[in-house]
GROMACS .gro file of C-alpha atoms in nm:
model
  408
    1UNK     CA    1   2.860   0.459  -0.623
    2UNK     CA    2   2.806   0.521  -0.265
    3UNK     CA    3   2.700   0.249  -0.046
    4UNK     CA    4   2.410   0.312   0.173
    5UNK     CA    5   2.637   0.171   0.447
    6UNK     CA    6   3.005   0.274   0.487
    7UNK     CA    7   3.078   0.100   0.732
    8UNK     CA    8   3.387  -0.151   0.678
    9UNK     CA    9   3.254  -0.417   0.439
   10UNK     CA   10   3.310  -0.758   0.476
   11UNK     CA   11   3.430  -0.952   0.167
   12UNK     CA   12   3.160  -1.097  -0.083
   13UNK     CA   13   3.160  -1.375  -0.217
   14UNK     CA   14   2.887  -1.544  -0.498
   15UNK     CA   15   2.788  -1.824  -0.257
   16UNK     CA   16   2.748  -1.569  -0.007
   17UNK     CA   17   2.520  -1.322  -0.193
   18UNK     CA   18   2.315  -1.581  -0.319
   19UNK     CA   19   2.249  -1.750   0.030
   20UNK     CA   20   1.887  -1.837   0.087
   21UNK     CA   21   1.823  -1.636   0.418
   22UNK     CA   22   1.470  -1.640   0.491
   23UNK     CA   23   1.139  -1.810   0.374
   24UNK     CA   24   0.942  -1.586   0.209
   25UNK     CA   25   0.631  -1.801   0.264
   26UNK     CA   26   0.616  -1.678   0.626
   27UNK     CA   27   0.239  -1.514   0.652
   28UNK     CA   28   0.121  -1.541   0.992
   29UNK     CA   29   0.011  -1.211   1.105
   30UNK     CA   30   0.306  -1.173   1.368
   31UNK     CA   31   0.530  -1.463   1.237
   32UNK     CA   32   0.606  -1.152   0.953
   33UNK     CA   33   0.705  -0.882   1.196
   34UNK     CA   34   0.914  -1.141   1.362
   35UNK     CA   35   1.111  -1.250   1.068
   36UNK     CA   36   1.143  -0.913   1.023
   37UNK     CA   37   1.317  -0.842   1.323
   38UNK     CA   38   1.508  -1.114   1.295
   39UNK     CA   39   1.642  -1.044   0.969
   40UNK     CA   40   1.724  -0.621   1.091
   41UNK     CA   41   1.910  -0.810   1.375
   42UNK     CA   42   2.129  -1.057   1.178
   43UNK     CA   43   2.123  -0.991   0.804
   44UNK     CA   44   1.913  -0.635   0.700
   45UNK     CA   45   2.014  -0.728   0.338
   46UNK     CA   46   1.871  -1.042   0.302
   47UNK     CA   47   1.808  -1.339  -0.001
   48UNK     CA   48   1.572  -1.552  -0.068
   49UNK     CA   49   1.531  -1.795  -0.337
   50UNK     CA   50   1.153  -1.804  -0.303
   51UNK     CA   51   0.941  -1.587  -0.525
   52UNK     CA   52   1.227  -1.594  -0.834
   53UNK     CA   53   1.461  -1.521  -0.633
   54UNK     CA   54   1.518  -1.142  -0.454
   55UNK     CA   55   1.679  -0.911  -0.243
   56UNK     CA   56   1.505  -0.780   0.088
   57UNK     CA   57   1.583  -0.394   0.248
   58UNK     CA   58   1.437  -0.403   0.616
   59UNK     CA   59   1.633  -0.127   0.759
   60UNK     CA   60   1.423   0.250   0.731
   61UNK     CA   61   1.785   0.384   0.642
   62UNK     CA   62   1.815   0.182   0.313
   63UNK     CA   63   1.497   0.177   0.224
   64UNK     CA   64   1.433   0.541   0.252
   65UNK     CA   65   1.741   0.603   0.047
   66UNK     CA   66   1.626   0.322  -0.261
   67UNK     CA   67   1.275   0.503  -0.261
   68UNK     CA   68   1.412   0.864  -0.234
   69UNK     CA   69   1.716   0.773  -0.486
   70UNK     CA   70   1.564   0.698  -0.829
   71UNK     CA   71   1.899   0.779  -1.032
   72UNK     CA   72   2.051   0.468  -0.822
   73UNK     CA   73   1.695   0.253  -0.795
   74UNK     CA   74   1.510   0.187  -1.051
   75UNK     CA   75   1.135   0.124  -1.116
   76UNK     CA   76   1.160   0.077  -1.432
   77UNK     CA   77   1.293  -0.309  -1.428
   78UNK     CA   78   1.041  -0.452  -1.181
   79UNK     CA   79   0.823  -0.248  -0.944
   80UNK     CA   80   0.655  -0.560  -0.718
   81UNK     CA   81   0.812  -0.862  -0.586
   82UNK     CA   82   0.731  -1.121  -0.712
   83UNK     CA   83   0.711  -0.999  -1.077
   84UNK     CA   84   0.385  -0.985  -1.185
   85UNK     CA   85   0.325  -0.754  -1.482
   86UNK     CA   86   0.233  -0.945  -1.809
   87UNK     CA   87   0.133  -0.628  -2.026
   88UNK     CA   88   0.195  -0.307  -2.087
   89UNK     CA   89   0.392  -0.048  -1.912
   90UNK     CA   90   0.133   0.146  -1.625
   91UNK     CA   91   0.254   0.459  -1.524
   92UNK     CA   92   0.422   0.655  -1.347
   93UNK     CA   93   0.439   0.334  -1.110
   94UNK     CA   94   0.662   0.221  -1.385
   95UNK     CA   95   0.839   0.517  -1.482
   96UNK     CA   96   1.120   0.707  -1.302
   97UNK     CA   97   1.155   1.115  -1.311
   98UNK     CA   98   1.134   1.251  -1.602
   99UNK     CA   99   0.969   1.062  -1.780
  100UNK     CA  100   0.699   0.956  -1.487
  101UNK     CA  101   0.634   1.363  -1.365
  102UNK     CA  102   0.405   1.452  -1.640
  103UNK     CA  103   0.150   1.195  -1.530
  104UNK     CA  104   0.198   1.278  -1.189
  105UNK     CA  105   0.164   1.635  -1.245
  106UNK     CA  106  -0.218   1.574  -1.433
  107UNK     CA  107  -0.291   1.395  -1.112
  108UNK     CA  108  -0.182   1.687  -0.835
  109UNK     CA  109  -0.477   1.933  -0.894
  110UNK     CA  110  -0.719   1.640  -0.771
  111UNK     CA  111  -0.579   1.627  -0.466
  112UNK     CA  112  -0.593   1.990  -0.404
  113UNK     CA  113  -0.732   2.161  -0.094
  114UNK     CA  114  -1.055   2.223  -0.188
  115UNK     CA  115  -1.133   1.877  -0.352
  116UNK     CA  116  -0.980   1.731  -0.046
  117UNK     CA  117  -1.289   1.882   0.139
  118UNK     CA  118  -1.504   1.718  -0.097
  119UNK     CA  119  -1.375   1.391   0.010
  120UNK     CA  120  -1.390   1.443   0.372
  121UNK     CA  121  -1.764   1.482   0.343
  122UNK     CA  122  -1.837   1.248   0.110
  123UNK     CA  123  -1.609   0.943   0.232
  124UNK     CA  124  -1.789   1.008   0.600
  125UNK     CA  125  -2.130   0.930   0.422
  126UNK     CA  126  -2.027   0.616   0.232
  127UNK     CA  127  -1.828   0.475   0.554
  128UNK     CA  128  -2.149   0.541   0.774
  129UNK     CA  129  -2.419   0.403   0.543
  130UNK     CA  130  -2.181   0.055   0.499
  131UNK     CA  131  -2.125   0.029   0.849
  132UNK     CA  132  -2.446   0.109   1.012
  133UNK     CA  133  -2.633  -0.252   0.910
  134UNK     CA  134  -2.309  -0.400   0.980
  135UNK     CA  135  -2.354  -0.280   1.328
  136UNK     CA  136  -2.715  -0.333   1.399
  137UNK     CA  137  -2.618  -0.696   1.232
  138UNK     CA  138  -2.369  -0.724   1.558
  139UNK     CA  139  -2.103  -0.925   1.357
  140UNK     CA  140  -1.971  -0.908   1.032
  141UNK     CA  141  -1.636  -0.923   0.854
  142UNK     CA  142  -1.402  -0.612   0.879
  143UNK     CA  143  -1.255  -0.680   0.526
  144UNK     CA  144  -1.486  -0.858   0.323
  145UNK     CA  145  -1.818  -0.672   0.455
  146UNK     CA  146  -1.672  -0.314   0.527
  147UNK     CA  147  -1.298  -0.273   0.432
  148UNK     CA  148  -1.348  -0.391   0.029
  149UNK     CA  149  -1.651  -0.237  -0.003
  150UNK     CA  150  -1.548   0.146   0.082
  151UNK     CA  151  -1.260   0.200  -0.163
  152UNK     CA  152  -1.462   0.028  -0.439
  153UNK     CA  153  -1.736   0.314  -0.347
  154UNK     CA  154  -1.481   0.553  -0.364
  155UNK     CA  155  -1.310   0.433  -0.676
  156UNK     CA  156  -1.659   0.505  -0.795
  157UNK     CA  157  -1.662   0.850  -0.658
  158UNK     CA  158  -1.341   0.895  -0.801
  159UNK     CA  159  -1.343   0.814  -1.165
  160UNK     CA  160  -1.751   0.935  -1.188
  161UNK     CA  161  -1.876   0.603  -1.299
  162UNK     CA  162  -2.170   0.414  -1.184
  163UNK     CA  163  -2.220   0.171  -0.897
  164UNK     CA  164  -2.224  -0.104  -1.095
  165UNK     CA  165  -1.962  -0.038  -1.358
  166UNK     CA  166  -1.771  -0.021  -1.007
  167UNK     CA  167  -1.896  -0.322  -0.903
  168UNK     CA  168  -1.780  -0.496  -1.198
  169UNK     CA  169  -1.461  -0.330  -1.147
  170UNK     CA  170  -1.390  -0.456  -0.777
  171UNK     CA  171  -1.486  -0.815  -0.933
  172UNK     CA  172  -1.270  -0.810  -1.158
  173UNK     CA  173  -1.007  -0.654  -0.906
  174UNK     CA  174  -1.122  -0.960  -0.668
  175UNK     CA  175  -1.029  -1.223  -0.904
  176UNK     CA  176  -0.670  -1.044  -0.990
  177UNK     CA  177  -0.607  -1.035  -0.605
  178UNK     CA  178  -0.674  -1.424  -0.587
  179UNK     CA  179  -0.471  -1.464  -0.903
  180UNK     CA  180  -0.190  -1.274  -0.704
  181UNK     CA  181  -0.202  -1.554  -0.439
  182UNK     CA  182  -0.188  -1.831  -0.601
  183UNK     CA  183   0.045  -1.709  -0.828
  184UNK     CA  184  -0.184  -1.814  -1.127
  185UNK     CA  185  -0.012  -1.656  -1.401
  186UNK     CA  186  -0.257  -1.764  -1.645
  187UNK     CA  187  -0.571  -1.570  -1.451
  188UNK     CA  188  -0.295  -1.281  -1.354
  189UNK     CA  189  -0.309  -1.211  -1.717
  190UNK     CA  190  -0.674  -1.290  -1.828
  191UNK     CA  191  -0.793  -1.003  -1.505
  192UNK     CA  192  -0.537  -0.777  -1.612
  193UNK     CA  193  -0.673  -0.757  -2.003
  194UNK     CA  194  -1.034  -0.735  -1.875
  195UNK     CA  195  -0.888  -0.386  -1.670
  196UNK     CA  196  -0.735  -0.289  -1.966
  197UNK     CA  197  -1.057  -0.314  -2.179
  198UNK     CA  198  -1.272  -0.130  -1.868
  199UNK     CA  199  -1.011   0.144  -1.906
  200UNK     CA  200  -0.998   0.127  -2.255
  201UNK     CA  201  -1.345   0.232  -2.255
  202UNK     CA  202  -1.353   0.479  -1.965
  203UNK     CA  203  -1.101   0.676  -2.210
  204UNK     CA  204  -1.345   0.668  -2.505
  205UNK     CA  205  -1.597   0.800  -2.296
  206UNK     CA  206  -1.389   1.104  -2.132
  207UNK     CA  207  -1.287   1.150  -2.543
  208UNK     CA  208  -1.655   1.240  -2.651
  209UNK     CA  209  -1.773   1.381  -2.373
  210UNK     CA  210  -1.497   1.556  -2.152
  211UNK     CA  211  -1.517   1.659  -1.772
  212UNK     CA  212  -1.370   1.861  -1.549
  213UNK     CA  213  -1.026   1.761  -1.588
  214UNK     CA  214  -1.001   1.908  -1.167
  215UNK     CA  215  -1.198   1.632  -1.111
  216UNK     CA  216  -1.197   1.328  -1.340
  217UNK     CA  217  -0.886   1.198  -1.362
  218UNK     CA  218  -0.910   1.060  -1.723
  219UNK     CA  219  -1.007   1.398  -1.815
  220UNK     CA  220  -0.701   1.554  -1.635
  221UNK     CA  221  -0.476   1.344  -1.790
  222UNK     CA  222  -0.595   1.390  -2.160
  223UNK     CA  223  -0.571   1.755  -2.092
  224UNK     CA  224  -0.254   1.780  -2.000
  225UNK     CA  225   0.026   1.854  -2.233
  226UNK     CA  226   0.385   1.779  -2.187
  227UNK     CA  227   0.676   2.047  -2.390
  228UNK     CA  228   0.338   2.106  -2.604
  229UNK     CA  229   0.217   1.754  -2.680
  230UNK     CA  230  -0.068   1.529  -2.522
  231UNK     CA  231   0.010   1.211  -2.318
  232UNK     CA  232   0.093   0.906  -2.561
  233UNK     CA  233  -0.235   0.698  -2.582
  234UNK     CA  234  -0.057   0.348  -2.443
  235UNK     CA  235   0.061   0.599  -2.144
  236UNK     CA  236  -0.302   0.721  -2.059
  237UNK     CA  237  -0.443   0.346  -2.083
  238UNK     CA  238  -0.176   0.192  -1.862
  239UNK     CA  239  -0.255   0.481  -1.636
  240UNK     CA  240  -0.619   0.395  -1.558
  241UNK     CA  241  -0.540   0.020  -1.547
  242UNK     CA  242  -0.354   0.092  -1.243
  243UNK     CA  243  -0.546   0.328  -1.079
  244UNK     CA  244  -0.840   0.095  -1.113
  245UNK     CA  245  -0.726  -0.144  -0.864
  246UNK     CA  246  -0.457   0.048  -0.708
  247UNK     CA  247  -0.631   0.203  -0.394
  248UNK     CA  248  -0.831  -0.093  -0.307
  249UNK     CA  249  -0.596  -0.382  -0.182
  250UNK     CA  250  -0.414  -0.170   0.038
  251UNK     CA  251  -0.688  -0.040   0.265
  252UNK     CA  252  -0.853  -0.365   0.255
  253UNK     CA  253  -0.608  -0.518   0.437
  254UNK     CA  254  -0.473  -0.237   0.680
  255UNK     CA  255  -0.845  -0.188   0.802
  256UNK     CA  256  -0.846  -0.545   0.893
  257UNK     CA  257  -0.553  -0.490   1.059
  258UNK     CA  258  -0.687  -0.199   1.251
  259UNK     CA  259  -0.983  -0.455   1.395
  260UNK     CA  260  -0.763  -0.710   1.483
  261UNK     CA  261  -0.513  -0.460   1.676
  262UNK     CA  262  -0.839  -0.353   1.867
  263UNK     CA  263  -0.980  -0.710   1.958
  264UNK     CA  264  -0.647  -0.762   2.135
  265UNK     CA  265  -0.603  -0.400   2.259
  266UNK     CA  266  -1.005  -0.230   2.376
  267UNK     CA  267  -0.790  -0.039   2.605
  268UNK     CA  268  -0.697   0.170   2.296
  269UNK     CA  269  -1.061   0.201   2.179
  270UNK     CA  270  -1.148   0.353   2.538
  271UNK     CA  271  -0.838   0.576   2.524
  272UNK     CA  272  -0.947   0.722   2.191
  273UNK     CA  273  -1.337   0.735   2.265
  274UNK     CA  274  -1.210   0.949   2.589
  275UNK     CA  275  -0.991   1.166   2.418
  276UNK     CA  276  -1.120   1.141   2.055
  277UNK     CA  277  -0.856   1.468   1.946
  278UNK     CA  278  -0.568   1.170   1.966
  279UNK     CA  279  -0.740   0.994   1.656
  280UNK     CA  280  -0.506   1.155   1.385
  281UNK     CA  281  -0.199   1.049   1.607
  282UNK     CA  282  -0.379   0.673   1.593
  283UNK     CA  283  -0.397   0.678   1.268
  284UNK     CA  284  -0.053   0.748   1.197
  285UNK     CA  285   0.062   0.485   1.449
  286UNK     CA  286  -0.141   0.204   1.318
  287UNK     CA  287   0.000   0.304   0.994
  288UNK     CA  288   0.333   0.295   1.088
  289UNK     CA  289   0.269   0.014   1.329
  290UNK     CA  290   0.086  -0.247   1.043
  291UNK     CA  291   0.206  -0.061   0.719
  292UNK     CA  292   0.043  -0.261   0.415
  293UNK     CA  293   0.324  -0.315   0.156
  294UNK     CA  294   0.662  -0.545   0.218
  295UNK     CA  295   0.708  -0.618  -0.126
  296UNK     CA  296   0.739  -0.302  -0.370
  297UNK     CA  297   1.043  -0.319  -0.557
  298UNK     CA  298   1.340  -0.109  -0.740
  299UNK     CA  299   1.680  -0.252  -0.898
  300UNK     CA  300   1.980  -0.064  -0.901
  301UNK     CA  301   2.082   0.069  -1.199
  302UNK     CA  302   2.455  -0.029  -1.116
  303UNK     CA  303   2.586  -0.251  -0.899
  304UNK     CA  304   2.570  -0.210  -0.525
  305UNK     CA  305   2.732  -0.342  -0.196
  306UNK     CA  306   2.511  -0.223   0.101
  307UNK     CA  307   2.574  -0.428   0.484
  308UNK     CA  308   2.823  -0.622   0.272
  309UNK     CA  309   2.623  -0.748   0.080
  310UNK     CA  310   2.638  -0.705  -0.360
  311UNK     CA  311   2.387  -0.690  -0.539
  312UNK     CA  312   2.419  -0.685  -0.927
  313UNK     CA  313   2.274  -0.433  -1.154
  314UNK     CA  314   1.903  -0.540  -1.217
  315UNK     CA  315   1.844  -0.777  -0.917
  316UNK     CA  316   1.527  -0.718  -0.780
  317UNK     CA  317   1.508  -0.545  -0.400
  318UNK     CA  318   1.152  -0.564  -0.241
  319UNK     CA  319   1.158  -0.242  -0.004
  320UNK     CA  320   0.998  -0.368   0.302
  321UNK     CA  321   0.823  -0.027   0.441
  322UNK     CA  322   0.633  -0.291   0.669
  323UNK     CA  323   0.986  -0.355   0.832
  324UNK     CA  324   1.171  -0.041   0.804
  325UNK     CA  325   0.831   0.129   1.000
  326UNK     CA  326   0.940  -0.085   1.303
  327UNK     CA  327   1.316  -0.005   1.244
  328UNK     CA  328   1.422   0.043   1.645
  329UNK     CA  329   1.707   0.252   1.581
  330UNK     CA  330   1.447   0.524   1.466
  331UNK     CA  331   1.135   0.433   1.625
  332UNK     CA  332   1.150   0.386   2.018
  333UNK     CA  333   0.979   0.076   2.161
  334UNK     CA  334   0.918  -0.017   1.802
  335UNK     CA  335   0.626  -0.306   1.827
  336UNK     CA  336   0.421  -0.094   2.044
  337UNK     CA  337   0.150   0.152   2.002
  338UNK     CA  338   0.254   0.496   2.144
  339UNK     CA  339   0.109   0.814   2.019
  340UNK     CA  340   0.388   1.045   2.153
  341UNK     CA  341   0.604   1.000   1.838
  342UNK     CA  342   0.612   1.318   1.699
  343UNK     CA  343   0.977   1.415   1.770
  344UNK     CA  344   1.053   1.078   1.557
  345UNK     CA  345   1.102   1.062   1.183
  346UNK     CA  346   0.808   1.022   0.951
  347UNK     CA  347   0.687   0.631   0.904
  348UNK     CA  348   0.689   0.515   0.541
  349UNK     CA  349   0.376   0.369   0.456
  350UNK     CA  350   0.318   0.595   0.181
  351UNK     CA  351   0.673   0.556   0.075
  352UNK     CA  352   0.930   0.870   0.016
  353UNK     CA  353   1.049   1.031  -0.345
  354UNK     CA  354   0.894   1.065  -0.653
  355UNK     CA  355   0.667   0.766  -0.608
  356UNK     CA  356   0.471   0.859  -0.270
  357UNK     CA  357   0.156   0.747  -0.321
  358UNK     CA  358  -0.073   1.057  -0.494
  359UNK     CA  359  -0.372   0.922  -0.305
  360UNK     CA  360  -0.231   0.893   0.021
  361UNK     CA  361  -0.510   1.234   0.140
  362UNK     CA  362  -0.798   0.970   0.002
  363UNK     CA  363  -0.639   0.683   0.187
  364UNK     CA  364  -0.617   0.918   0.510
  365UNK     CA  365  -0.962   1.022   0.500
  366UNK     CA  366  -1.095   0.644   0.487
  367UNK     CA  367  -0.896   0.539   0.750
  368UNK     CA  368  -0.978   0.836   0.969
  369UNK     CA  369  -1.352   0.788   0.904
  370UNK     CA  370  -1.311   0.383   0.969
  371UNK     CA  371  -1.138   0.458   1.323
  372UNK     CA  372  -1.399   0.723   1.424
  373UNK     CA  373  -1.664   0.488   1.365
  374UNK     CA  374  -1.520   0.200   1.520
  375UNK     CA  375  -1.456   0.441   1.811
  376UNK     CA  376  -1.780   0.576   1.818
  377UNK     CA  377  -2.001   0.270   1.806
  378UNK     CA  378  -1.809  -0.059   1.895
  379UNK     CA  379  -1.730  -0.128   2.284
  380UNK     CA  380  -1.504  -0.467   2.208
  381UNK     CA  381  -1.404  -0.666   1.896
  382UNK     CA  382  -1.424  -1.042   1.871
  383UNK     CA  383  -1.225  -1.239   1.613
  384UNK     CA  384  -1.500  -1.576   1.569
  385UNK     CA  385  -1.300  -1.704   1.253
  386UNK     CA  386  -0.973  -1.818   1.112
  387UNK     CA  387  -0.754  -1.521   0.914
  388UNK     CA  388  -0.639  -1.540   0.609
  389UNK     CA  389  -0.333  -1.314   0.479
  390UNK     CA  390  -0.197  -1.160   0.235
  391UNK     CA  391   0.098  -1.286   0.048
  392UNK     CA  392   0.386  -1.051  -0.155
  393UNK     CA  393   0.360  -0.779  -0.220
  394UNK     CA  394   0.103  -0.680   0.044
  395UNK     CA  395   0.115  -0.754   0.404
  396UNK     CA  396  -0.218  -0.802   0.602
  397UNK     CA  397  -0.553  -1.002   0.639
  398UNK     CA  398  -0.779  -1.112   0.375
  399UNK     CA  399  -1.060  -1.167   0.625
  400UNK     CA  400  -1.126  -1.090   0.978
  401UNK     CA  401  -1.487  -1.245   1.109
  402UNK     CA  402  -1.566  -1.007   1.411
  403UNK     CA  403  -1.879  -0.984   1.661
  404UNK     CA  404  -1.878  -0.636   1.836
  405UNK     CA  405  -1.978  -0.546   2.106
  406UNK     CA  406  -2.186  -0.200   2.058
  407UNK     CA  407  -2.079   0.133   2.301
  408UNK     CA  408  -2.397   0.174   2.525
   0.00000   0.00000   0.00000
């Protein structure tokens, strides 16, 4: 198999491959991008014996390949570091082509053009009717108050079910995401079930009384047949479990990370509020620039050597996109915000392959309407609070306590 670097390789040894390089524990909001870059300098296929024990790609090159390459890197094994899945298989996050396309393909037509335009309009209205108390209020907290809030909304939106059935939902999402930090196993698995039963039921419902299947996305994927035959049942559930919670973590955090790039940065506000045309090139560098995910994983399917380093056949790798985004021998002046990088190759905070994220035009939209209303209305962010983060598989805050200072 070819390595992703063929280079001359050193020789490998067991003591050497198993070497504890890093502490995955590190969290600090910059303390990650600077183990990062430590780690690309010295040893961009790195081990650590935290977390179970993993591997750690923080190079774009091999990263991009291990997303892009599913017949050498497998989701199938473990998809997250660390391991967290207790039940059932969920995919196509857990499937690799071909088994994962047909559940992919039920999922394309609600992403099309004109359903796209739905969400433009419709995201704009939830964002402004959050954030507008939260501004007359003069302080509030960019994830707890605004940045968890608007994907559970849209969730709603999204799977047509009612505020508080989506309220239950994000509860219940809450209370896996705080299970996630701790690493209580126990909880992991008690939140997961009670997903499994609200998706359980969301399929019952779609079963007597069918929608649209362009636009309900239980409905799409009970329509759709594969060589002639539906979806397996177990395939459907473990479907909505994941898209329940899926699209909420993510822009929890990176919105957070958008305010606290601002508090230390208003020059960027001003730039933007000036020339308000450069907010889809902001967008794209913030992404690049605080990219939410360090720890989604693949294992190869046989055994590699890649910067001399082997890894066996089913060792976990967690694909750090939040590393490989600030990769300096593709991105110039890597740790700073420029918005001039179009002649540069595509950031991967969406990931690459078979497994790009299918929501990524939702995610954009959000975003987008976040920034322009930050933009618009807010002069100067101040942090007033301690900030929590993140740990594996996610990278970002939990909390950032602002007071604002309104545009006059």
């Amino acid at each position: 198999m070819r390595p992703l670097d063929n280079r001359p390789q050193p020789r490998n040894t067991d003591r050497f491959s198993k070497a504890h390089d890093f502490d995955a524990s590190v969290d600090d909001f910059d303390a990650v991008h600077a183990l990062f870059a430590d780690l690309r300098g010295r040893c961009p296929v790195a081990h650590s014996n935290d977390l179970g024990g993993f591997w750690l790609f923080t190079r774009y090159e091999d990263v991009e390949h291990a997303i892009s390459t599913p017949s050498e890197y497998t989701t199938t094994v473990q998809n997250v570091v660390p391991r967290v899945a207790t039940t059932g298989r969920r995919p196509p996050l857990h499937l690799d082509p071909p088994e994962h396309t047909p559940y992919r393909r039920s999922l394309t037509p609600l992403f099309r053009r004109e359903r796209m335009e739905f969400w433009e309009g419709s995201i704009r209205e939830m964002a402004e009717e959050l954030f507008q108390p939260l501004l007359a209020r003069g302080e509030f907290d960019a994830c707890r108050d605004f940045g968890y809030p608007l994907p559970a909304k849209v969730l709603a939106e999204f799977f047509g079910i009612s505020a508080e059935d989506a309220e239950t939902i994000r509860r219940i999402g809450n209370d896996f995401t705080i299970a996630l930090e701790k690493m209580d196993m126990e909880m992991i698995q008690k939140s997961s079930l009670v997903l499994y039963e609200a998706a359980a039921r969301l399929i019952e419902d779609r079963k007597a009384t069918p929608r649209d299947p362009g636009s309900d996305p239980v409905s799409a994927m009970l329509a759709m047949r594969h060589e002639g035959k539906p979806l397996p049942d177990d395939g459907i559930l473990g479907t909505v479990r994941q898209l329940l919670v899926v699209g909420i973590i993510a822009p929890t955090t990176f919105i957070g990370s958008m305010a606290i790039h601002f508090e230390r940065h208003p020059e960027h506000l001003a730039l933007l509020r000036k020339e308000p045309d450069k907010i889809p090139a902001a967008v794209d560098e913030l992404l690049r620039l605080y990219t939410p995910y360090r720890g989604f994983a693949r294992t190869p399917v046989d055994e590699v050597t890649v910067c001399g380093r082997t890894i066996r056949q089913d060792e976990p790798i967690a694909l750090a996109f939040t590393a490989a985004n600030r990769d300096p021998a593709v991105f110039r002046e890597p740790d700073e915000f420029r918005l001039d990088r179009q002649s540069e190759p595509p950031h991967l905070a969406f990931g690459r392959g078979p497994h790009m994220c299918a929501g990524r035009g939702i995610a954009l939209v959000m975003i987008t309407a976040t920034l322009e209303l930050f933009v618009r209305h807010i002069e100067r962010f101040d942090i007033t609070g301690p900030i929590p983060m993140t740990t594996w598989p996610e990278y970002g805050p939990l909390s950032v306590p602002l007071a604002i200072t309104p545009v006059k």
